[in-house]
Coordinates of N, CA and C in Angstrom, one line a residue:
X1 N -32.4 -38.6 -2.9 CA -32.3 -37.8 -4.1 C -32.5 -38.6 -5.4
X2 N -33.1 -38.0 -6.4 CA -33.4 -38.8 -7.6 C -33.1 -37.8 -8.8
X3 N -32.4 -38.4 -9.8 CA -32.1 -37.6 -11.0 C -32.7 -38.4 -12.2
X4 N -33.5 -37.7 -13.0 CA -34.1 -38.3 -14.1 C -33.6 -37.8 -15.4
X5 N -33.2 -38.7 -16.4 CA -32.8 -38.2 -17.7 C -32.8 -39.4 -18.6
X6 N -32.5 -39.1 -19.9 CA -32.4 -40.1 -20.9 C -31.2 -41.0 -20.6
X7 N -31.1 -42.2 -21.1 CA -30.0 -43.1 -20.9 C -28.9 -42.8 -21.9
X8 N -28.4 -41.5 -21.8 CA -27.3 -41.0 -22.5 C -26.5 -40.1 -21.6
X9 N -25.4 -39.6 -22.1 CA -24.7 -38.6 -21.3 C -25.4 -37.3 -21.4
X10 N -25.4 -36.7 -22.6 CA -26.2 -35.5 -22.9 C -26.1 -34.4 -21.8
X11 N -27.3 -33.8 -21.5 CA -27.3 -32.8 -20.5 C -27.4 -33.3 -19.1
X12 N -27.5 -34.6 -18.9 CA -27.5 -35.2 -17.5 C -26.1 -35.4 -17.0
X13 N -25.1 -35.6 -17.8 CA -23.8 -36.1 -17.3 C -23.1 -35.1 -16.5
X14 N -23.1 -33.8 -16.8 CA -22.4 -32.8 -15.8 C -23.1 -32.9 -14.4
X15 N -24.3 -33.2 -14.3 CA -25.0 -33.3 -13.0 C -24.5 -34.6 -12.3
X16 N -24.4 -35.7 -13.1 CA -23.9 -36.9 -12.5 C -22.4 -36.7 -12.1
X17 N -21.7 -36.0 -12.8 CA -20.3 -35.7 -12.5 C -20.2 -35.0 -11.2
X18 N -21.0 -33.9 -11.0 CA -21.0 -33.2 -9.8 C -21.4 -34.0 -8.6
X19 N -22.4 -34.8 -8.8 CA -22.9 -35.7 -7.7 C -21.8 -36.7 -7.3
X20 N -21.1 -37.2 -8.3 CA -20.0 -38.2 -8.0 C -18.9 -37.5 -7.2
X21 N -18.6 -36.3 -7.6 CA -17.5 -35.6 -6.9 C -17.9 -35.3 -5.4
X22 N -19.2 -34.9 -5.2 CA -19.7 -34.7 -3.9 C -20.0 -35.9 -3.1
X23 N -19.9 -37.1 -3.8 CA -20.1 -38.4 -3.1 C -21.6 -38.5 -2.6
X24 N -22.5 -38.1 -3.5 CA -23.9 -38.1 -3.1 C -24.5 -39.4 -3.6
X25 N -25.2 -40.1 -2.7 CA -26.0 -41.3 -3.1 C -27.3 -40.8 -3.7
X26 N -27.7 -41.2 -4.9 CA -28.9 -40.8 -5.5 C -29.4 -41.9 -6.4
X27 N -30.7 -41.9 -6.8 CA -31.3 -42.8 -7.7 C -31.2 -42.2 -9.1
X28 N -30.6 -43.0 -10.0 CA -30.4 -42.5 -11.4 C -31.5 -43.1 -12.2
X29 N -32.6 -42.3 -12.4 CA -33.7 -42.8 -13.2 C -33.5 -42.5 -14.7
X30 N -33.6 -43.5 -15.5 CA -33.3 -43.4 -16.9 C -34.5 -43.7 -17.8
X31 N -34.6 -43.0 -18.9 CA -35.6 -43.2 -19.9 C -34.9 -43.5 -21.2
X32 N -35.3 -44.5 -21.9 CA -34.7 -44.9 -23.2 C -35.7 -44.9 -24.3
X33 N -35.4 -44.1 -25.3 CA -36.3 -44.0 -26.5 C -36.1 -45.2 -27.3
X34 N -37.1 -45.5 -28.1 CA -37.2 -46.6 -29.0 C -36.2 -46.5 -30.2
X35 N -36.1 -47.5 -31.0 CA -35.2 -47.5 -32.1 C -35.9 -46.9 -33.3
X36 N -35.1 -46.7 -34.4 CA -35.6 -46.1 -35.6 C -36.6 -47.0 -36.2
X37 N -37.6 -46.5 -37.0 CA -37.6 -45.1 -37.4 C -38.4 -44.2 -36.5
X38 N -39.1 -44.7 -35.5 CA -40.0 -43.9 -34.8 C -39.4 -43.2 -33.6
X39 N -38.3 -43.8 -33.0 CA -37.6 -43.3 -31.8 C -38.7 -43.0 -30.7
X40 N -39.5 -44.0 -30.4 CA -40.6 -43.8 -29.5 C -40.1 -43.3 -28.1
X41 N -40.8 -42.2 -27.7 CA -40.4 -41.6 -26.4 C -41.5 -41.7 -25.3
X42 N -42.4 -42.7 -25.5 CA -43.5 -42.8 -24.6 C -43.1 -43.1 -23.2
X43 N -41.9 -43.7 -23.0 CA -41.4 -44.1 -21.7 C -41.4 -42.8 -20.8
X44 N -41.1 -41.7 -21.5 CA -41.0 -40.4 -20.8 C -42.3 -39.6 -20.9
X45 N -42.9 -39.6 -22.1 CA -44.1 -38.8 -22.4 C -45.3 -39.3 -21.6
X46 N -45.3 -40.6 -21.3 CA -46.5 -41.1 -20.5 C -46.5 -40.7 -19.1
X47 N -45.3 -40.3 -18.6 CA -45.2 -39.9 -17.1 C -44.9 -38.4 -17.0
X48 N -44.5 -37.8 -18.0 CA -44.0 -36.4 -18.0 C -44.8 -35.4 -17.1
X49 N -46.1 -35.5 -17.2 CA -46.9 -34.5 -16.5 C -47.6 -35.1 -15.2
X50 N -47.0 -36.2 -14.8 CA -47.5 -36.9 -13.6 C -46.5 -37.0 -12.5
X51 N -45.4 -36.2 -12.6 CA -44.3 -36.3 -11.6 C -44.3 -35.1 -10.6
X52 N -45.2 -34.2 -10.8 CA -45.3 -33.1 -9.9 C -44.3 -32.0 -10.2
X53 N -43.7 -32.0 -11.4 CA -42.8 -30.9 -11.8 C -43.5 -29.7 -12.3
X54 N -43.1 -28.5 -11.9 CA -43.7 -27.3 -12.4 C -43.5 -27.1 -13.9
X55 N -42.3 -27.4 -14.3 CA -42.0 -27.3 -15.7 C -41.4 -28.6 -16.2
X56 N -42.2 -29.6 -16.5 CA -41.7 -31.0 -16.8 C -40.7 -31.0 -17.9
X57 N -39.6 -31.6 -17.6 CA -38.5 -31.7 -18.7 C -37.4 -32.6 -18.1
X58 N -36.6 -33.0 -19.0 CA -35.4 -33.8 -18.7 C -34.2 -33.0 -18.9
X59 N -33.2 -32.9 -18.0 CA -33.2 -33.7 -16.7 C -34.1 -33.0 -15.7
X60 N -34.4 -33.8 -14.6 CA -35.1 -33.3 -13.5 C -34.4 -33.9 -12.2
X61 N -34.6 -33.2 -11.1 CA -34.0 -33.6 -9.8 C -35.1 -33.5 -8.8
X62 N -35.2 -34.6 -8.0 CA -36.0 -34.6 -6.8 C -35.1 -34.7 -5.6
X63 N -35.2 -33.7 -4.7 CA -34.5 -33.8 -3.4 C -35.5 -33.7 -2.3
X64 N -35.9 -34.8 -1.8 CA -37.0 -34.8 -0.9 C -38.3 -34.3 -1.6
X65 N -39.0 -33.3 -1.0 CA -40.2 -32.8 -1.6 C -39.9 -31.7 -2.7
X66 N -38.6 -31.3 -2.8 CA -38.2 -30.3 -3.7 C -38.0 -30.9 -5.1
X67 N -38.6 -30.3 -6.1 CA -38.5 -30.9 -7.5 C -38.2 -29.7 -8.4
X68 N -37.2 -30.0 -9.3 CA -36.8 -29.0 -10.2 C -36.3 -29.6 -11.5
X69 N -36.4 -28.8 -12.6 CA -35.9 -29.3 -13.9 C -35.0 -28.2 -14.5
X70 N -34.4 -28.6 -15.6 CA -33.5 -27.7 -16.4 C -32.0 -27.8 -15.8
X71 N -31.1 -28.1 -16.7 CA -29.7 -28.4 -16.4 C -29.1 -27.3 -15.5
X72 N -29.2 -26.1 -16.0 CA -28.5 -25.0 -15.3 C -29.1 -24.8 -13.9
X73 N -30.4 -24.9 -13.8 CA -31.0 -24.7 -12.5 C -30.6 -25.8 -11.5
X74 N -30.5 -27.0 -12.0 CA -30.1 -28.2 -11.2 C -28.7 -28.0 -10.8
X75 N -27.8 -27.6 -11.7 CA -26.4 -27.4 -11.4 C -26.2 -26.3 -10.3
X76 N -27.0 -25.2 -10.5 CA -26.9 -24.2 -9.5 C -27.3 -24.6 -8.1
X77 N -28.4 -25.3 -8.1 CA -29.0 -25.8 -6.8 C -28.0 -26.7 -6.1
X78 N -27.5 -27.7 -6.8 CA -26.5 -28.6 -6.2 C -25.2 -28.0 -5.9
X79 N -24.8 -27.0 -6.7 CA -23.5 -26.3 -6.3 C -23.7 -25.5 -5.0
X80 N -24.8 -24.9 -4.8 CA -25.1 -24.2 -3.6 C -25.2 -25.2 -2.4
X81 N -25.9 -26.3 -2.6 CA -26.1 -27.3 -1.5 C -24.8 -27.9 -1.1
X82 N -23.9 -28.2 -2.0 CA -22.7 -28.9 -1.6 C -21.4 -28.1 -1.6
X83 N -21.6 -26.7 -1.4 CA -20.4 -25.9 -1.3 C -19.6 -25.7 -2.5
X84 N -20.2 -25.8 -3.7 CA -19.5 -25.7 -4.9 C -19.9 -24.5 -5.7
X85 N -20.4 -23.5 -5.0 CA -20.7 -22.2 -5.7 C -19.8 -21.1 -5.3
X86 N -19.4 -20.2 -6.2 CA -18.5 -19.1 -5.8 C -19.1 -18.3 -4.7
X87 N -18.3 -17.7 -3.8 CA -18.8 -16.9 -2.8 C -18.8 -15.4 -3.1
X88 N -18.0 -15.0 -4.1 CA -17.9 -13.7 -4.5 C -19.0 -13.4 -5.6
X89 N -19.8 -12.4 -5.5 CA -20.9 -12.1 -6.4 C -20.4 -12.0 -7.9
X90 N -19.2 -11.3 -8.0 CA -18.7 -11.1 -9.4 C -18.2 -12.4 -10.0
X91 N -17.6 -13.2 -9.2 CA -17.1 -14.5 -9.7 C -18.3 -15.4 -10.0
X92 N -19.3 -15.3 -9.2 CA -20.5 -16.1 -9.4 C -21.2 -15.7 -10.7
X93 N -21.2 -14.4 -11.0 CA -21.8 -13.9 -12.3 C -21.0 -14.4 -13.4
X94 N -19.7 -14.4 -13.3 CA -18.8 -14.9 -14.4 C -19.0 -16.4 -14.6
X95 N -19.2 -17.1 -13.5 CA -19.4 -18.5 -13.7 C -20.8 -18.8 -14.3
X96 N -21.8 -18.0 -14.0 CA -23.1 -18.1 -14.6 C -23.0 -17.9 -16.1
X97 N -22.2 -16.9 -16.5 CA -21.9 -16.6 -17.9 C -21.3 -17.8 -18.6
X98 N -20.3 -18.4 -18.0 CA -19.6 -19.6 -18.5 C -20.5 -20.8 -18.7
X99 N -21.4 -20.9 -17.7 CA -22.4 -22.0 -17.7 C -23.3 -21.9 -19.0
X100 N -23.7 -20.7 -19.2 CA -24.6 -20.5 -20.4 C -23.9 -20.6 -21.7
X101 N -22.6 -20.2 -21.7 CA -21.8 -20.4 -22.9 C -21.6 -21.9 -23.2
X102 N -21.4 -22.7 -22.1 CA -21.2 -24.1 -22.3 C -22.5 -24.7 -22.8
X103 N -23.7 -24.3 -22.3 CA -24.9 -24.8 -22.8 C -25.2 -24.4 -24.2
X104 N -24.9 -23.2 -24.6 CA -25.0 -22.8 -26.0 C -24.1 -23.6 -26.9
X105 N -22.9 -24.0 -26.4 CA -22.0 -24.8 -27.1 C -22.6 -26.2 -27.3
X106 N -23.2 -26.7 -26.3 CA -23.9 -28.0 -26.5 C -25.0 -28.0 -27.6
X107 N -25.8 -26.9 -27.5 CA -26.8 -26.8 -28.5 C -26.3 -26.5 -29.9
X108 N -25.1 -25.9 -30.0 CA -24.5 -25.7 -31.3 C -24.2 -27.0 -31.9
X109 N -23.7 -27.9 -31.1 CA -23.4 -29.3 -31.6 C -24.7 -30.1 -31.9
X110 N -25.7 -29.9 -31.1 CA -26.9 -30.7 -31.3 C -27.6 -30.4 -32.6
X111 N -27.5 -29.1 -33.0 CA -28.1 -28.7 -34.3 C -27.4 -29.5 -35.5
X112 N -26.2 -30.0 -35.3 CA -25.5 -30.7 -36.3 C -25.7 -32.2 -36.1
X113 N -25.6 -32.6 -34.8 CA -25.6 -34.0 -34.4 C -27.0 -34.7 -34.8
X114 N -28.0 -33.9 -34.5 CA -29.4 -34.5 -34.7 C -29.9 -34.1 -36.1
X115 N -29.1 -34.6 -37.1 CA -29.4 -34.4 -38.5 C -29.2 -35.7 -39.2
X116 N -29.4 -35.8 -40.5 CA -29.1 -37.0 -41.2 C -27.6 -37.2 -41.2
X117 N -27.1 -38.3 -41.5 CA -25.6 -38.6 -41.6 C -25.0 -37.7 -42.6
X118 N -25.7 -37.5 -43.7 CA -25.1 -36.6 -44.8 C -25.0 -35.2 -44.3
X119 N -26.0 -34.7 -43.7 CA -25.9 -33.3 -43.1 C -24.8 -33.2 -42.1
X120 N -24.8 -34.2 -41.2 CA -23.7 -34.2 -40.1 C -22.3 -34.2 -40.8
X121 N -22.1 -35.1 -41.7 CA -20.8 -35.2 -42.3 C -20.4 -33.9 -43.0
X122 N -21.4 -33.2 -43.6 CA -21.1 -32.0 -44.3 C -20.8 -30.8 -43.4
X123 N -21.4 -30.9 -42.2 CA -21.2 -29.8 -41.2 C -20.2 -30.0 -40.2
X124 N -19.6 -31.2 -40.1 CA -18.7 -31.6 -39.1 C -17.4 -30.6 -39.0
X125 N -16.8 -30.4 -40.1 CA -15.6 -29.6 -40.1 C -15.9 -28.1 -39.6
X126 N -17.0 -27.6 -40.1 CA -17.3 -26.2 -39.6 C -17.6 -26.2 -38.2
X127 N -18.3 -27.2 -37.7 CA -18.6 -27.3 -36.2 C -17.3 -27.4 -35.4
X128 N -16.3 -28.2 -35.8 CA -15.1 -28.3 -35.1 C -14.4 -26.9 -35.1
X129 N -14.4 -26.2 -36.2 CA -13.8 -24.9 -36.2 C -14.5 -23.9 -35.2
X130 N -15.8 -24.0 -35.2 CA -16.5 -23.1 -34.2 C -16.2 -23.5 -32.8
X131 N -16.1 -24.8 -32.5 CA -15.8 -25.2 -31.1 C -14.4 -24.8 -30.7
X132 N -13.5 -24.9 -31.6 CA -12.1 -24.5 -31.3 C -12.1 -23.0 -30.9
X133 N -12.9 -22.2 -31.6 CA -12.9 -20.8 -31.3 C -13.4 -20.5 -29.9
X134 N -14.4 -21.3 -29.5 CA -15.0 -21.1 -28.1 C -14.0 -21.7 -27.1
X135 N -13.3 -22.8 -27.4 CA -12.3 -23.3 -26.5 C -11.1 -22.3 -26.3
X136 N -10.8 -21.6 -27.3 CA -9.8 -20.5 -27.2 C -10.2 -19.5 -26.1
X137 N -11.5 -19.1 -26.2 CA -12.1 -18.2 -25.2 C -12.1 -18.8 -23.8
X138 N -12.4 -20.1 -23.7 CA -12.4 -20.8 -22.4 C -11.0 -20.7 -21.9
X139 N -10.0 -21.0 -22.7 CA -8.6 -21.0 -22.3 C -8.2 -19.6 -21.8
X140 N -8.6 -18.6 -22.5 CA -8.3 -17.2 -22.0 C -9.0 -16.9 -20.7
X141 N -10.2 -17.4 -20.5 CA -10.9 -17.2 -19.2 C -10.2 -17.9 -18.1
X142 N -9.8 -19.1 -18.3 CA -9.1 -19.9 -17.3 C -7.8 -19.4 -16.9
X143 N -7.0 -18.9 -17.9 CA -5.7 -18.4 -17.7 C -4.8 -19.4 -16.9
X144 N -4.2 -18.9 -15.8 CA -3.3 -19.7 -15.0 C -4.0 -20.2 -13.8
X145 N -5.3 -20.0 -13.7 CA -6.0 -20.4 -12.5 C -6.1 -22.0 -12.5
X146 N -6.2 -22.6 -11.3 CA -6.4 -24.1 -11.3 C -7.8 -24.5 -11.8
X147 N -8.8 -23.6 -11.4 CA -10.2 -23.8 -11.8 C -10.8 -22.5 -12.3
X148 N -11.9 -22.6 -12.9 CA -12.5 -21.4 -13.6 C -12.8 -20.3 -12.6
X149 N -13.1 -20.6 -11.4 CA -13.5 -19.6 -10.4 C -12.2 -19.2 -9.6
X150 N -11.1 -19.8 -9.8 CA -9.9 -19.5 -9.0 C -9.3 -20.8 -8.4
X151 N -9.0 -20.7 -7.1 CA -8.4 -21.8 -6.4 C -9.4 -22.9 -6.1
X152 N -10.7 -22.6 -6.0 CA -11.7 -23.6 -5.6 C -12.5 -24.1 -6.7
X153 N -12.7 -25.4 -6.8 CA -13.5 -26.0 -7.8 C -15.0 -25.6 -7.6
X154 N -15.7 -25.4 -8.7 CA -17.2 -25.1 -8.6 C -18.0 -26.0 -9.6
X155 N -19.3 -25.9 -9.5 CA -20.1 -26.6 -10.4 C -19.8 -26.2 -11.9
X156 N -19.4 -25.0 -12.1 CA -19.0 -24.6 -13.5 C -17.9 -25.5 -14.1
X157 N -17.0 -25.9 -13.3 CA -15.9 -26.8 -13.8 C -16.5 -28.1 -14.3
X158 N -17.5 -28.6 -13.6 CA -18.1 -29.9 -14.1 C -18.9 -29.7 -15.3
X159 N -19.6 -28.6 -15.5 CA -20.4 -28.4 -16.7 C -19.5 -28.2 -17.9
X160 N -18.4 -27.4 -17.7 CA -17.5 -27.1 -18.8 C -16.7 -28.4 -19.1
X161 N -16.3 -29.1 -18.1 CA -15.6 -30.4 -18.4 C -16.4 -31.3 -19.3
X162 N -17.6 -31.6 -18.9 CA -18.4 -32.5 -19.7 C -18.7 -32.0 -21.1
X163 N -18.9 -30.7 -21.2 CA -19.2 -30.0 -22.5 C -18.0 -30.2 -23.4
X164 N -16.8 -29.9 -22.9 CA -15.6 -30.0 -23.7 C -15.2 -31.5 -24.0
X165 N -15.4 -32.3 -23.0 CA -15.0 -33.7 -23.1 C -15.8 -34.4 -24.2
X166 N -17.1 -34.1 -24.4 CA -17.9 -34.7 -25.4 C -17.3 -34.3 -26.8
X167 N -16.8 -33.1 -26.9 CA -16.2 -32.7 -28.2 C -14.9 -33.4 -28.5
X168 N -14.2 -33.9 -27.5 CA -13.0 -34.6 -27.8 C -13.3 -36.0 -28.4
X169 N -14.6 -36.5 -28.2 CA -15.0 -37.7 -28.8 C -15.2 -37.4 -30.3
X170 N -15.8 -36.3 -30.6 CA -15.9 -35.9 -32.0 C -14.6 -35.7 -32.7
X171 N -13.7 -35.0 -32.0 CA -12.4 -34.7 -32.6 C -11.3 -34.7 -31.5
X172 N -10.6 -35.8 -31.4 CA -9.6 -36.0 -30.2 C -8.6 -34.9 -30.0
X173 N -8.3 -34.2 -31.1 CA -7.3 -33.1 -31.0 C -7.9 -31.7 -30.9
X174 N -9.2 -31.6 -30.5 CA -9.9 -30.4 -30.5 C -9.3 -29.4 -29.5
X175 N -8.7 -29.9 -28.4 CA -8.2 -29.0 -27.4 C -6.8 -28.7 -27.7
X176 N -6.5 -27.4 -28.0 CA -5.2 -27.0 -28.5 C -4.4 -26.2 -27.5
X177 N -5.0 -26.0 -26.3 CA -4.4 -25.1 -25.3 C -3.9 -25.9 -24.1
X178 N -2.7 -25.7 -23.7 CA -2.1 -26.5 -22.6 C -2.8 -26.3 -21.3
X179 N -3.2 -25.1 -21.0 CA -3.9 -24.8 -19.7 C -5.2 -25.6 -19.7
X180 N -5.9 -25.7 -20.8 CA -7.2 -26.5 -20.8 C -6.9 -28.0 -20.6
X181 N -5.9 -28.4 -21.3 CA -5.5 -29.9 -21.2 C -5.1 -30.2 -19.7
X182 N -4.4 -29.3 -19.1 CA -4.0 -29.5 -17.7 C -5.2 -29.4 -16.7
X183 N -6.1 -28.5 -17.0 CA -7.3 -28.4 -16.2 C -8.2 -29.7 -16.4
X184 N -8.3 -30.2 -17.6 CA -9.1 -31.4 -17.8 C -8.4 -32.6 -17.0
X185 N -7.1 -32.7 -17.0 CA -6.4 -33.7 -16.2 C -6.6 -33.5 -14.7
X186 N -6.6 -32.3 -14.3 CA -6.8 -31.9 -12.9 C -8.2 -32.5 -12.4
X187 N -9.2 -32.3 -13.3 CA -10.6 -32.8 -12.9 C -10.5 -34.3 -12.9
X188 N -9.9 -35.0 -13.9 CA -9.9 -36.4 -13.9 C -9.1 -37.0 -12.7
X189 N -8.2 -36.3 -12.2 CA -7.4 -36.8 -11.1 C -7.9 -36.6 -9.7
X190 N -9.1 -35.9 -9.6 CA -9.7 -35.7 -8.3 C -10.0 -37.0 -7.7
X191 N -9.6 -37.2 -6.4 CA -9.7 -38.5 -5.7 C -11.1 -39.0 -5.7
X192 N -12.1 -38.2 -5.5 CA -13.5 -38.7 -5.4 C -14.1 -39.1 -6.7
X193 N -13.4 -38.8 -7.8 CA -13.9 -39.1 -9.1 C -13.2 -40.3 -9.7
X194 N -12.3 -41.0 -9.0 CA -11.6 -42.1 -9.5 C -12.5 -43.2 -10.0
X195 N -13.5 -43.6 -9.1 CA -14.4 -44.6 -9.5 C -15.3 -44.2 -10.7
X196 N -15.7 -43.0 -10.7 CA -16.6 -42.4 -11.8 C -15.9 -42.6 -13.1
X197 N -14.6 -42.2 -13.2 CA -13.9 -42.3 -14.5 C -13.4 -43.7 -14.8
X198 N -13.2 -44.6 -13.9 CA -12.6 -45.9 -14.1 C -13.7 -47.0 -14.3
X199 N -14.9 -46.7 -14.0 CA -16.0 -47.7 -14.0 C -16.4 -48.0 -15.5
X200 N -16.0 -49.2 -16.0 CA -16.4 -49.5 -17.4 C -17.8 -49.6 -17.7
X201 N -18.6 -49.8 -16.6 CA -20.1 -49.9 -16.8 C -20.8 -48.7 -16.3
X202 N -20.1 -47.6 -16.1 CA -20.7 -46.4 -15.6 C -21.3 -45.6 -16.7
X203 N -21.9 -44.5 -16.3 CA -22.6 -43.6 -17.3 C -21.7 -43.0 -18.4
X204 N -20.4 -42.9 -18.1 CA -19.5 -42.4 -19.1 C -19.4 -43.3 -20.3
X205 N -19.8 -44.5 -20.2 CA -19.7 -45.5 -21.3 C -21.0 -45.4 -22.2
X206 N -22.0 -44.6 -21.7 CA -23.2 -44.4 -22.4 C -23.0 -43.5 -23.7
X207 N -24.0 -43.6 -24.6 CA -23.9 -42.7 -25.8 C -23.9 -41.2 -25.4
X208 N -23.3 -40.4 -26.2 CA -23.4 -39.0 -25.9 C -24.7 -38.4 -26.2
X209 N -25.4 -38.9 -27.3 CA -26.6 -38.4 -27.7 C -27.7 -39.5 -27.9
X210 N -28.9 -39.1 -28.1 CA -30.0 -40.1 -28.2 C -29.9 -40.8 -29.6
X211 N -30.8 -41.8 -29.7 CA -30.7 -42.7 -30.9 C -31.0 -42.0 -32.2
X212 N -31.7 -40.8 -32.2 CA -32.1 -40.1 -33.4 C -30.9 -39.4 -34.0
X213 N -29.8 -39.2 -33.2 CA -28.7 -38.4 -33.7 C -27.8 -39.2 -34.6
X214 N -27.2 -38.5 -35.6 CA -26.2 -39.1 -36.5 C -24.9 -39.4 -35.8
X215 N -24.6 -38.5 -34.8 CA -23.4 -38.7 -34.0 C -23.8 -39.0 -32.6
X216 N -23.5 -40.2 -32.2 CA -23.9 -40.7 -30.9 C -22.7 -40.8 -29.9

């Protein structure tokens, strides 16, 4: 198995988190853009259309002859493959909804992060307020359940964890709800993720965003 993405956490990290939990051996293919002012991306653009992907994009996943791109599609595929997808259709639909809310929340931040420092500084407080509002909704959705789908962990937990965790780097006190704090700790304490979270040289030490971002 091979996962390709930029050498940042970004949209690739929830996939890496899921693979770490499932204890999957895979090749972590990374692309690193150049420095300012050009932020050259030829390392990716030169090979983008030569990899056999139907819709070339990062992240991508190769599993044998099967090739797929797009974060949500990859998360769904891996969740199904490794028994991390809800079995009930209504719960599955709710998890799909949460996945897309999480991705929307990532792009909400990116619109601010990938600006000049002045624009980022001016928009930071408003962004934090917006994120807190979504986290309140996540808290309500989680309720007293151990995981978002109920008793069993799913790929949705990994996507939401990474989405929220990145915002704690922006604002350490951004999580105001005890059930979300407990859920985050529950993910961190999973036995198969001990190495993932403790490795000082692992991908969690990488920048959140690419070099062009004001907030990395």
